[in-house]
PDB file of C-alpha atoms in Angstrom:
ATOM      1  CA  MET A   1      14.459 -19.865 -42.578  1.00  0.00           C
ATOM      2  CA  SER A   2      12.117 -18.965 -45.356  1.00  0.00           C
ATOM      3  CA  GLY A   3      10.056 -15.760 -45.298  1.00  0.00           C
ATOM      4  CA  ARG A   4       6.877 -18.251 -45.569  1.00  0.00           C
ATOM      5  CA  LEU A   5       7.882 -20.126 -42.470  1.00  0.00           C
ATOM      6  CA  GLY A   6       9.194 -16.822 -40.567  1.00  0.00           C
ATOM      7  CA  ARG A   7       5.781 -15.326 -41.045  1.00  0.00           C
ATOM      8  CA  ALA A   8       3.807 -18.565 -39.645  1.00  0.00           C
ATOM      9  CA  LEU A   9       5.952 -18.894 -36.918  1.00  0.00           C
ATOM     10  CA  GLY A  10       5.515 -15.171 -35.972  1.00  0.00           C
ATOM     11  CA  SER A  11       1.639 -15.642 -36.403  1.00  0.00           C
ATOM     12  CA  ALA A  12       1.460 -18.601 -34.260  1.00  0.00           C
ATOM     13  CA  LEU A  13       3.398 -16.829 -31.244  1.00  0.00           C
ATOM     14  CA  LEU A  14       1.294 -13.789 -31.669  1.00  0.00           C
ATOM     15  CA  ALA A  15      -1.991 -15.956 -31.412  1.00  0.00           C
ATOM     16  CA  VAL A  16      -0.458 -17.361 -28.040  1.00  0.00           C
ATOM     17  CA  VAL A  17       0.336 -13.930 -26.778  1.00  0.00           C
ATOM     18  CA  LEU A  18      -3.197 -12.365 -27.628  1.00  0.00           C
ATOM     19  CA  ALA A  19      -4.760 -15.608 -26.119  1.00  0.00           C
ATOM     20  CA  ALA A  20      -3.073 -15.244 -22.608  1.00  0.00           C
ATOM     21  CA  VAL A  21      -3.717 -11.334 -22.500  1.00  0.00           C
ATOM     22  CA  ALA A  22      -7.347 -11.928 -23.245  1.00  0.00           C
ATOM     23  CA  THR A  23      -8.083 -14.547 -20.630  1.00  0.00           C
ATOM     24  CA  PRO A  24      -8.078 -13.498 -17.256  1.00  0.00           C
ATOM     25  CA  GLY A  25      -5.676 -15.913 -15.220  1.00  0.00           C
ATOM     26  CA  ALA A  26      -4.309 -17.361 -18.145  1.00  0.00           C
ATOM     27  CA  ALA A  27      -0.661 -15.623 -17.760  1.00  0.00           C
ATOM     28  CA  VAL A  28       0.277 -19.037 -15.965  1.00  0.00           C
ATOM     29  CA  ALA A  29       0.041 -20.820 -19.356  1.00  0.00           C
ATOM     30  CA  GLU A  30       2.994 -18.383 -20.618  1.00  0.00           C
ATOM     31  CA  GLU A  31       5.539 -19.987 -18.311  1.00  0.00           C
ATOM     32  CA  PRO A  32       7.962 -22.082 -19.973  1.00  0.00           C
ATOM     33  CA  THR A  33       8.076 -24.431 -16.888  1.00  0.00           C
ATOM     34  CA  GLY A  34       5.818 -26.787 -15.541  1.00  0.00           C
ATOM     35  CA  ARG A  35       2.082 -26.256 -14.797  1.00  0.00           C
ATOM     36  CA  ILE A  36       0.213 -27.010 -11.749  1.00  0.00           C
ATOM     37  CA  ALA A  37      -2.486 -29.403 -12.739  1.00  0.00           C
ATOM     38  CA  SER A  38      -6.178 -28.998 -12.720  1.00  0.00           C
ATOM     39  CA  LEU A  39      -7.697 -31.767  -9.965  1.00  0.00           C
ATOM     40  CA  GLY A  40     -11.365 -31.664 -11.625  1.00  0.00           C
ATOM     41  CA  THR A  41     -13.861 -30.055  -9.826  1.00  0.00           C
ATOM     42  CA  ASP A  42     -13.915 -31.303  -6.341  1.00  0.00           C
ATOM     43  CA  TRP A  43     -12.179 -28.288  -4.969  1.00  0.00           C
ATOM     44  CA  GLY A  44     -12.446 -29.528  -1.218  1.00  0.00           C
ATOM     45  CA  GLN A  45     -10.465 -32.611  -2.046  1.00  0.00           C
ATOM     46  CA  THR A  46      -6.740 -32.724  -0.482  1.00  0.00           C
ATOM     47  CA  GLY A  47      -4.200 -31.762  -3.648  1.00  0.00           C
ATOM     48  CA  PRO A  48      -1.266 -33.641  -4.750  1.00  0.00           C
ATOM     49  CA  TYR A  49       1.244 -32.096  -2.798  1.00  0.00           C
ATOM     50  CA  GLU A  50       2.594 -33.088   0.836  1.00  0.00           C
ATOM     51  CA  VAL A  51       2.882 -30.125   2.759  1.00  0.00           C
ATOM     52  CA  ASN A  52       5.493 -28.561   4.811  1.00  0.00           C
ATOM     53  CA  VAL A  53       4.920 -25.767   7.697  1.00  0.00           C
ATOM     54  CA  ASP A  54       7.595 -23.248   8.982  1.00  0.00           C
ATOM     55  CA  ILE A  55       6.732 -21.365  12.032  1.00  0.00           C
ATOM     56  CA  GLY A  56       8.607 -18.005  12.127  1.00  0.00           C
ATOM     57  CA  VAL A  57       8.538 -15.137  14.324  1.00  0.00           C
ATOM     58  CA  VAL A  58       6.365 -12.762  11.794  1.00  0.00           C
ATOM     59  CA  HIS A  59       4.977 -15.389   9.527  1.00  0.00           C
ATOM     60  CA  THR A  60       3.864 -19.013   9.159  1.00  0.00           C
ATOM     61  CA  PHE A  61       4.755 -20.659   5.822  1.00  0.00           C
ATOM     62  CA  TYR A  62       2.599 -23.549   4.257  1.00  0.00           C
ATOM     63  CA  TYR A  63       4.148 -24.749   0.918  1.00  0.00           C
ATOM     64  CA  PRO A  64       4.616 -27.770  -1.190  1.00  0.00           C
ATOM     65  CA  ARG A  65       7.072 -30.054   0.298  1.00  0.00           C
ATOM     66  CA  ASP A  66       8.561 -30.913  -2.945  1.00  0.00           C
ATOM     67  CA  MET A  67       8.097 -27.336  -4.476  1.00  0.00           C
ATOM     68  CA  GLY A  68       8.940 -27.296  -8.384  1.00  0.00           C
ATOM     69  CA  ARG A  69       9.037 -31.011  -8.678  1.00  0.00           C
ATOM     70  CA  SER A  70       7.735 -30.856 -12.374  1.00  0.00           C
ATOM     71  CA  GLY A  71       9.409 -27.447 -12.855  1.00  0.00           C
ATOM     72  CA  GLU A  72       6.506 -25.412 -11.816  1.00  0.00           C
ATOM     73  CA  ARG A  73       6.559 -22.213  -9.908  1.00  0.00           C
ATOM     74  CA  HIS A  74       3.850 -21.967  -7.058  1.00  0.00           C
ATOM     75  CA  PRO A  75       1.680 -18.976  -6.717  1.00  0.00           C
ATOM     76  CA  VAL A  76       1.204 -17.322  -3.416  1.00  0.00           C
ATOM     77  CA  VAL A  77      -1.439 -16.629  -0.961  1.00  0.00           C
ATOM     78  CA  ILE A  78      -1.038 -13.850   1.936  1.00  0.00           C
ATOM     79  CA  TRP A  79      -3.308 -14.725   4.967  1.00  0.00           C
ATOM     80  CA  GLY A  80      -4.761 -12.767   7.855  1.00  0.00           C
ATOM     81  CA  ASN A  81      -6.363 -14.005  10.943  1.00  0.00           C
ATOM     82  CA  GLY A  82      -9.419 -13.032  12.786  1.00  0.00           C
ATOM     83  CA  THR A  83      -9.096 -10.705  15.855  1.00  0.00           C
ATOM     84  CA  GLY A  84      -6.996 -12.597  18.631  1.00  0.00           C
ATOM     85  CA  ALA A  85      -6.413 -15.363  16.315  1.00  0.00           C
ATOM     86  CA  VAL A  86      -3.494 -16.902  14.810  1.00  0.00           C
ATOM     87  CA  PRO A  87      -2.713 -19.138  11.674  1.00  0.00           C
ATOM     88  CA  GLY A  88      -2.798 -22.260  13.584  1.00  0.00           C
ATOM     89  CA  ILE A  89      -6.712 -21.757  14.096  1.00  0.00           C
ATOM     90  CA  TYR A  90      -6.841 -21.972  10.134  1.00  0.00           C
ATOM     91  CA  SER A  91      -4.269 -24.257  10.023  1.00  0.00           C
ATOM     92  CA  SER A  92      -6.212 -27.106   7.967  1.00  0.00           C
ATOM     93  CA  LEU A  93      -7.467 -24.680   5.385  1.00  0.00           C
ATOM     94  CA  LEU A  94      -3.973 -23.180   4.878  1.00  0.00           C
ATOM     95  CA  ARG A  95      -2.734 -26.467   4.565  1.00  0.00           C
ATOM     96  CA  HIS A  96      -5.351 -27.339   1.958  1.00  0.00           C
ATOM     97  CA  TRP A  97      -4.500 -24.389  -0.096  1.00  0.00           C
ATOM     98  CA  ALA A  98      -0.613 -25.636   0.071  1.00  0.00           C
ATOM     99  CA  SER A  99      -1.683 -29.238  -0.773  1.00  0.00           C
ATOM    100  CA  GLN A 100      -3.085 -27.684  -3.955  1.00  0.00           C
ATOM    101  CA  GLY A 101       0.092 -26.097  -5.102  1.00  0.00           C
ATOM    102  CA  PHE A 102      -0.154 -22.806  -3.134  1.00  0.00           C
ATOM    103  CA  ILE A 103       2.751 -21.187  -1.199  1.00  0.00           C
ATOM    104  CA  VAL A 104       0.854 -19.677   1.880  1.00  0.00           C
ATOM    105  CA  ALA A 105       2.379 -16.868   3.821  1.00  0.00           C
ATOM    106  CA  ALA A 106       0.298 -16.385   6.810  1.00  0.00           C
ATOM    107  CA  ALA A 107       0.690 -13.363   9.072  1.00  0.00           C
ATOM    108  CA  ASN A 108       1.177 -14.391  12.812  1.00  0.00           C
ATOM    109  CA  THR A 109      -0.520 -11.348  14.214  1.00  0.00           C
ATOM    110  CA  PRO A 110      -3.823 -11.154  15.927  1.00  0.00           C
ATOM    111  CA  THR A 111      -4.317  -7.710  14.790  1.00  0.00           C
ATOM    112  CA  SER A 112      -3.901  -8.004  10.893  1.00  0.00           C
ATOM    113  CA  ASN A 113      -6.293  -5.223   9.588  1.00  0.00           C
ATOM    114  CA  PHE A 114      -3.632  -2.873   8.268  1.00  0.00           C
ATOM    115  CA  ALA A 115      -2.260  -5.868   6.366  1.00  0.00           C
ATOM    116  CA  ILE A 116       1.320  -4.554   7.069  1.00  0.00           C
ATOM    117  CA  SER A 117       2.436  -8.195   8.290  1.00  0.00           C
ATOM    118  CA  MET A 118       0.435  -9.772   5.266  1.00  0.00           C
ATOM    119  CA  ARG A 119       2.335  -7.420   2.544  1.00  0.00           C
ATOM    120  CA  ALA A 120       5.765  -8.279   4.251  1.00  0.00           C
ATOM    121  CA  GLY A 121       5.056 -11.991   3.457  1.00  0.00           C
ATOM    122  CA  ILE A 122       5.538 -11.288  -0.225  1.00  0.00           C
ATOM    123  CA  ASP A 123       8.706  -9.153   0.486  1.00  0.00           C
ATOM    124  CA  VAL A 124      10.154 -12.407   2.495  1.00  0.00           C
ATOM    125  CA  LEU A 125       9.031 -14.710  -0.451  1.00  0.00           C
ATOM    126  CA  GLU A 126      10.749 -12.405  -3.114  1.00  0.00           C
ATOM    127  CA  LYS A 127      13.985 -12.458  -1.253  1.00  0.00           C
ATOM    128  CA  TRP A 128      13.861 -16.163  -0.760  1.00  0.00           C
ATOM    129  CA  ASN A 129      12.860 -16.823  -4.403  1.00  0.00           C
ATOM    130  CA  ALA A 130      16.118 -14.732  -5.344  1.00  0.00           C
ATOM    131  CA  ASP A 131      18.510 -16.679  -3.132  1.00  0.00           C
ATOM    132  CA  SER A 132      20.110 -19.435  -4.587  1.00  0.00           C
ATOM    133  CA  GLY A 133      20.852 -21.161  -1.263  1.00  0.00           C
ATOM    134  CA  SER A 134      16.975 -21.290  -0.696  1.00  0.00           C
ATOM    135  CA  PRO A 135      14.462 -24.061  -0.900  1.00  0.00           C
ATOM    136  CA  PHE A 136      12.230 -21.578  -2.501  1.00  0.00           C
ATOM    137  CA  HIS A 137      15.037 -20.304  -5.108  1.00  0.00           C
ATOM    138  CA  GLY A 138      13.152 -19.937  -8.503  1.00  0.00           C
ATOM    139  CA  LYS A 139       9.905 -21.576  -7.319  1.00  0.00           C
ATOM    140  CA  VAL A 140       7.853 -19.039  -6.306  1.00  0.00           C
ATOM    141  CA  ASP A 141       5.214 -17.598  -8.855  1.00  0.00           C
ATOM    142  CA  LEU A 142       5.457 -13.780  -7.926  1.00  0.00           C
ATOM    143  CA  GLU A 143       3.389 -12.981 -10.710  1.00  0.00           C
ATOM    144  CA  HIS A 144       0.396 -14.316  -9.283  1.00  0.00           C
ATOM    145  CA  ILE A 145      -0.457 -13.510  -5.906  1.00  0.00           C
ATOM    146  CA  GLY A 146      -4.045 -13.556  -3.805  1.00  0.00           C
ATOM    147  CA  SER A 147      -4.946 -12.217  -0.322  1.00  0.00           C
ATOM    148  CA  ALA A 148      -7.274 -13.594   1.781  1.00  0.00           C
ATOM    149  CA  GLY A 149      -8.228 -13.883   5.325  1.00  0.00           C
ATOM    150  CA  HIS A 150     -11.254 -14.189   7.868  1.00  0.00           C
ATOM    151  CA  SER A 151     -13.014 -11.502   9.943  1.00  0.00           C
ATOM    152  CA  GLN A 152     -10.565  -8.740  10.660  1.00  0.00           C
ATOM    153  CA  GLY A 153      -8.309 -10.430   8.316  1.00  0.00           C
ATOM    154  CA  GLY A 154     -10.928 -10.429   5.625  1.00  0.00           C
ATOM    155  CA  ALA A 155     -10.792  -6.809   5.904  1.00  0.00           C
ATOM    156  CA  ALA A 156      -6.928  -6.779   5.887  1.00  0.00           C
ATOM    157  CA  ALA A 157      -7.279  -9.038   2.587  1.00  0.00           C
ATOM    158  CA  ILE A 158      -9.047  -5.952   0.857  1.00  0.00           C
ATOM    159  CA  ASN A 159      -6.467  -3.624   2.396  1.00  0.00           C
ATOM    160  CA  ALA A 160      -3.571  -5.772   1.327  1.00  0.00           C
ATOM    161  CA  ALA A 161      -5.029  -5.663  -2.357  1.00  0.00           C
ATOM    162  CA  ILE A 162      -3.778  -1.818  -2.726  1.00  0.00           C
ATOM    163  CA  ASP A 163      -0.457  -3.424  -2.883  1.00  0.00           C
ATOM    164  CA  PRO A 164       0.197  -3.795  -7.035  1.00  0.00           C
ATOM    165  CA  ARG A 165       1.605  -7.173  -6.204  1.00  0.00           C
ATOM    166  CA  VAL A 166      -1.756  -8.540  -5.387  1.00  0.00           C
ATOM    167  CA  ASP A 167      -3.868  -9.786  -7.974  1.00  0.00           C
ATOM    168  CA  THR A 168      -6.857 -10.979  -6.300  1.00  0.00           C
ATOM    169  CA  ALA A 169      -8.680 -11.170  -3.067  1.00  0.00           C
ATOM    170  CA  VAL A 170     -10.598 -13.282  -0.813  1.00  0.00           C
ATOM    171  CA  PRO A 171     -12.362 -11.468   2.093  1.00  0.00           C
ATOM    172  CA  ILE A 172     -14.006 -14.073   4.325  1.00  0.00           C
ATOM    173  CA  GLN A 173     -16.798 -12.643   6.608  1.00  0.00           C
ATOM    174  CA  PRO A 174     -14.606  -9.313   6.745  1.00  0.00           C
ATOM    175  CA  GLY A 175     -14.824  -6.712   9.212  1.00  0.00           C
ATOM    176  CA  PRO A 176     -15.882  -2.916   8.430  1.00  0.00           C
ATOM    177  CA  LEU A 177     -12.430  -1.329   8.662  1.00  0.00           C
ATOM    178  CA  THR A 178     -11.797  -1.364   5.083  1.00  0.00           C
ATOM    179  CA  SER A 179     -12.506   0.435   1.628  1.00  0.00           C
ATOM    180  CA  PRO A 180     -13.109  -1.343  -1.308  1.00  0.00           C
ATOM    181  CA  ASP A 181     -12.340   1.834  -3.232  1.00  0.00           C
ATOM    182  CA  LEU A 182      -8.981   1.338  -2.476  1.00  0.00           C
ATOM    183  CA  MET A 183      -8.388  -1.661  -4.537  1.00  0.00           C
ATOM    184  CA  ASP A 184      -8.532  -2.605  -8.361  1.00  0.00           C
ATOM    185  CA  GLU A 185      -8.333  -6.305  -8.205  1.00  0.00           C
ATOM    186  CA  PRO A 186     -11.133  -8.973  -8.873  1.00  0.00           C
ATOM    187  CA  VAL A 187     -12.720  -9.999  -5.412  1.00  0.00           C
ATOM    188  CA  PHE A 188     -14.811 -12.658  -4.097  1.00  0.00           C
ATOM    189  CA  TYR A 189     -16.603 -11.593  -1.079  1.00  0.00           C
ATOM    190  CA  LEU A 190     -18.009 -14.517   1.414  1.00  0.00           C
ATOM    191  CA  ALA A 191     -20.634 -14.263   4.062  1.00  0.00           C
ATOM    192  CA  GLY A 192     -22.348 -16.703   6.372  1.00  0.00           C
ATOM    193  CA  GLN A 193     -26.048 -17.163   6.418  1.00  0.00           C
ATOM    194  CA  ARG A 194     -26.070 -17.440  10.193  1.00  0.00           C
ATOM    195  CA  ASP A 195     -23.137 -15.133  11.077  1.00  0.00           C
ATOM    196  CA  LEU A 196     -24.117 -12.760  14.078  1.00  0.00           C
ATOM    197  CA  THR A 197     -20.654 -11.115  14.415  1.00  0.00           C
ATOM    198  CA  VAL A 198     -20.514 -10.002  10.732  1.00  0.00           C
ATOM    199  CA  TRP A 199     -23.911  -9.937   9.484  1.00  0.00           C
ATOM    200  CA  PRO A 200     -24.265 -10.893   5.679  1.00  0.00           C
ATOM    201  CA  ALA A 201     -25.844  -7.277   4.927  1.00  0.00           C
ATOM    202  CA  LEU A 202     -22.552  -5.861   6.000  1.00  0.00           C
ATOM    203  CA  VAL A 203     -20.474  -7.959   3.537  1.00  0.00           C
ATOM    204  CA  LYS A 204     -23.140  -7.287   0.956  1.00  0.00           C
ATOM    205  CA  ALA A 205     -22.568  -3.666   1.306  1.00  0.00           C
ATOM    206  CA  LEU A 206     -18.625  -3.975   0.559  1.00  0.00           C
ATOM    207  CA  TYR A 207     -19.643  -6.086  -2.291  1.00  0.00           C
ATOM    208  CA  ARG A 208     -22.064  -3.072  -3.576  1.00  0.00           C
ATOM    209  CA  ASP A 209     -19.536  -0.774  -3.040  1.00  0.00           C
ATOM    210  CA  SER A 210     -17.095  -2.678  -5.383  1.00  0.00           C
ATOM    211  CA  GLY A 211     -18.411  -1.936  -8.659  1.00  0.00           C
ATOM    212  CA  HIS A 212     -15.419  -0.773 -10.305  1.00  0.00           C
ATOM    213  CA  VAL A 213     -13.879  -4.268 -10.053  1.00  0.00           C
ATOM    214  CA  PRO A 214     -15.144  -7.836 -11.089  1.00  0.00           C
ATOM    215  CA  ALA A 215     -16.968  -8.651  -7.518  1.00  0.00           C
ATOM    216  CA  VAL A 216     -18.963 -11.386  -6.783  1.00  0.00           C
ATOM    217  CA  TYR A 217     -20.692 -12.277  -3.589  1.00  0.00           C
ATOM    218  CA  GLY A 218     -21.496 -15.537  -1.670  1.00  0.00           C
ATOM    219  CA  GLU A 219     -23.442 -16.368   1.092  1.00  0.00           C
ATOM    220  CA  VAL A 220     -22.917 -19.940   2.791  1.00  0.00           C
ATOM    221  CA  ARG A 221     -25.845 -21.491   3.794  1.00  0.00           C
ATOM    222  CA  GLY A 222     -26.051 -21.969   7.680  1.00  0.00           C
ATOM    223  CA  ALA A 223     -22.524 -20.828   8.196  1.00  0.00           C
ATOM    224  CA  GLY A 224     -21.918 -18.791  11.411  1.00  0.00           C
ATOM    225  CA  HIS A 225     -18.727 -16.400  12.037  1.00  0.00           C
ATOM    226  CA  LEU A 226     -16.656 -19.392  13.337  1.00  0.00           C
ATOM    227  CA  SER A 227     -17.666 -21.685  10.447  1.00  0.00           C
ATOM    228  CA  SER A 228     -14.591 -21.116   8.355  1.00  0.00           C
ATOM    229  CA  ILE A 229     -12.067 -21.996  11.194  1.00  0.00           C
ATOM    230  CA  GLY A 230     -10.229 -25.294  11.172  1.00  0.00           C
ATOM    231  CA  ASP A 231     -10.317 -26.745   7.778  1.00  0.00           C
ATOM    232  CA  GLY A 232     -12.424 -23.781   6.022  1.00  0.00           C
ATOM    233  CA  GLY A 233     -15.749 -25.849   6.306  1.00  0.00           C
ATOM    234  CA  ASP A 234     -18.117 -24.856   3.443  1.00  0.00           C
ATOM    235  CA  PHE A 235     -15.855 -21.993   2.528  1.00  0.00           C
ATOM    236  CA  ARG A 236     -12.894 -24.397   1.622  1.00  0.00           C
ATOM    237  CA  ALA A 237     -14.022 -25.295  -1.869  1.00  0.00           C
ATOM    238  CA  PRO A 238     -15.179 -22.180  -3.336  1.00  0.00           C
ATOM    239  CA  THR A 239     -12.285 -19.981  -2.222  1.00  0.00           C
ATOM    240  CA  THR A 240      -9.570 -22.813  -3.497  1.00  0.00           C
ATOM    241  CA  ALA A 241     -11.743 -22.653  -6.660  1.00  0.00           C
ATOM    242  CA  TRP A 242     -11.586 -18.762  -6.887  1.00  0.00           C
ATOM    243  CA  LEU A 243      -7.531 -18.890  -6.159  1.00  0.00           C
ATOM    244  CA  ARG A 244      -7.103 -21.678  -8.819  1.00  0.00           C
ATOM    245  CA  PHE A 245      -8.859 -19.832 -11.459  1.00  0.00           C
ATOM    246  CA  TRP A 246      -7.199 -16.176 -10.913  1.00  0.00           C
ATOM    247  CA  LEU A 247      -3.785 -17.500  -9.987  1.00  0.00           C
ATOM    248  CA  MET A 248      -3.342 -20.943 -11.803  1.00  0.00           C
ATOM    249  CA  GLY A 249      -5.438 -19.983 -15.150  1.00  0.00           C
ATOM    250  CA  ASP A 250      -7.521 -23.183 -14.238  1.00  0.00           C
ATOM    251  CA  GLU A 251     -10.393 -23.303 -16.560  1.00  0.00           C
ATOM    252  CA  GLN A 252     -12.587 -25.838 -14.790  1.00  0.00           C
ATOM    253  CA  ALA A 253     -12.383 -23.173 -11.996  1.00  0.00           C
ATOM    254  CA  ARG A 254     -13.615 -20.578 -14.259  1.00  0.00           C
ATOM    255  CA  GLY A 255     -16.731 -22.270 -14.976  1.00  0.00           C
ATOM    256  CA  MET A 256     -17.907 -22.240 -11.354  1.00  0.00           C
ATOM    257  CA  PHE A 257     -18.188 -18.513 -11.253  1.00  0.00           C
ATOM    258  CA  PHE A 258     -18.178 -16.921 -14.711  1.00  0.00           C
ATOM    259  CA  GLY A 259     -20.670 -17.505 -17.853  1.00  0.00           C
ATOM    260  CA  PRO A 260     -24.232 -17.864 -18.101  1.00  0.00           C
ATOM    261  CA  GLY A 261     -24.412 -21.296 -16.666  1.00  0.00           C
ATOM    262  CA  CYS A 262     -21.705 -21.114 -13.691  1.00  0.00           C
ATOM    263  CA  GLY A 263     -21.515 -23.840 -11.235  1.00  0.00           C
ATOM    264  CA  TYR A 264     -21.923 -21.865  -7.910  1.00  0.00           C
ATOM    265  CA  CYS A 265     -24.647 -19.601  -9.474  1.00  0.00           C
ATOM    266  CA  VAL A 266     -27.108 -22.757  -9.100  1.00  0.00           C
ATOM    267  CA  ASP A 267     -25.451 -24.391  -6.113  1.00  0.00           C
ATOM    268  CA  ASP A 268     -28.266 -23.740  -3.612  1.00  0.00           C
ATOM    269  CA  ASP A 269     -27.151 -26.097  -1.446  1.00  0.00           C
ATOM    270  CA  LEU A 270     -23.996 -24.606  -0.673  1.00  0.00           C
ATOM    271  CA  PHE A 271     -25.115 -20.891  -1.118  1.00  0.00           C
ATOM    272  CA  SER A 272     -28.248 -19.232   0.503  1.00  0.00           C
ATOM    273  CA  GLY A 273     -27.147 -16.012  -1.475  1.00  0.00           C
ATOM    274  CA  TRP A 274     -25.352 -15.448  -4.852  1.00  0.00           C
ATOM    275  CA  ASP A 275     -24.683 -12.209  -6.868  1.00  0.00           C
ATOM    276  CA  ARG A 276     -22.247 -11.206  -9.474  1.00  0.00           C
ATOM    277  CA  ASN A 277     -21.806  -7.465 -10.500  1.00  0.00           C
ATOM    278  CA  SER A 278     -21.762  -5.959 -14.208  1.00  0.00           C
ATOM    279  CA  LYS A 279     -18.039  -6.424 -14.282  1.00  0.00           C
ATOM    280  CA  ALA A 280     -18.130  -9.861 -13.036  1.00  0.00           C
ATOM    281  CA  LEU A 281     -20.910 -10.882 -15.682  1.00  0.00           C
ATOM    282  CA  GLN A 282     -18.314  -9.594 -18.465  1.00  0.00           C
ATOM    283  CA  ILE A 283     -16.043 -12.488 -17.592  1.00  0.00           C
ATOM    284  CA  PRO A 284     -16.589 -15.178 -20.479  1.00  0.00           C
ATOM    285  CA  GLY A 285     -17.137 -18.596 -19.027  1.00  0.00           C
ATOM    286  CA  PRO A 286     -15.152 -21.778 -20.371  1.00  0.00           C
ATOM    287  CA  SER A 287     -14.793 -21.850 -24.261  1.00  0.00           C
ATOM    288  CA  ALA A 288     -15.692 -25.662 -24.022  1.00  0.00           C
TER     289      ALA A 288
END
């Protein structure tokens, strides 16, 4: 190899690495295997994967039936239930995420607040990913993990984010037994305009206490406390978009949250309240 060719290849490699480092959520582009394709901007539509569900003692797993069909690895979402609930209450939402290409490890516990079982879901997937006899072998993207949950599980989503393996959190109508000061990941807080159990003001207070990380607040118009159960209702599309950006590097999803013309910033039909803190405002929008 000539010196000129070697220098050219070195410069090209450096440019690729720098671009991935500079763009949040873009690390998935470094994977030498296949990438989970964008589905456009209809984040509420069912994804291209058929879904399997395995119900265990501690966790229920929702995952693409044909994982890794094109060489891709699948990011992880760990899930926390509301008080007294089980994953089946949210089954259609969790199936939706799996259809989009995520592996969802839902803790079966009805008291998820401390996120112990949620974090243990990562341990299980680490073990299966390393086991050559497991259908999950080599197919789990353990470098991209999100925590999500509803009500008590929303607080647990924040608490789970103290785990250094977690990259982002999506607390849906989160309860009060948590402290955002403990986490250092980007977070998307979701409230319901007509939630009389977890008032929007309580969720907004958690958001305001998250100035040390990129934080976004969305108040879903007309939503009560139970509006997110089942298929996720109007919470389904924005949570999917957030997870696709931070865990899959989906640039179309980036444009829904970041940049001066972000899609959800002006979606008054979906959101009765919307805010982004100073760190979120520093994240650039799509380049095109």
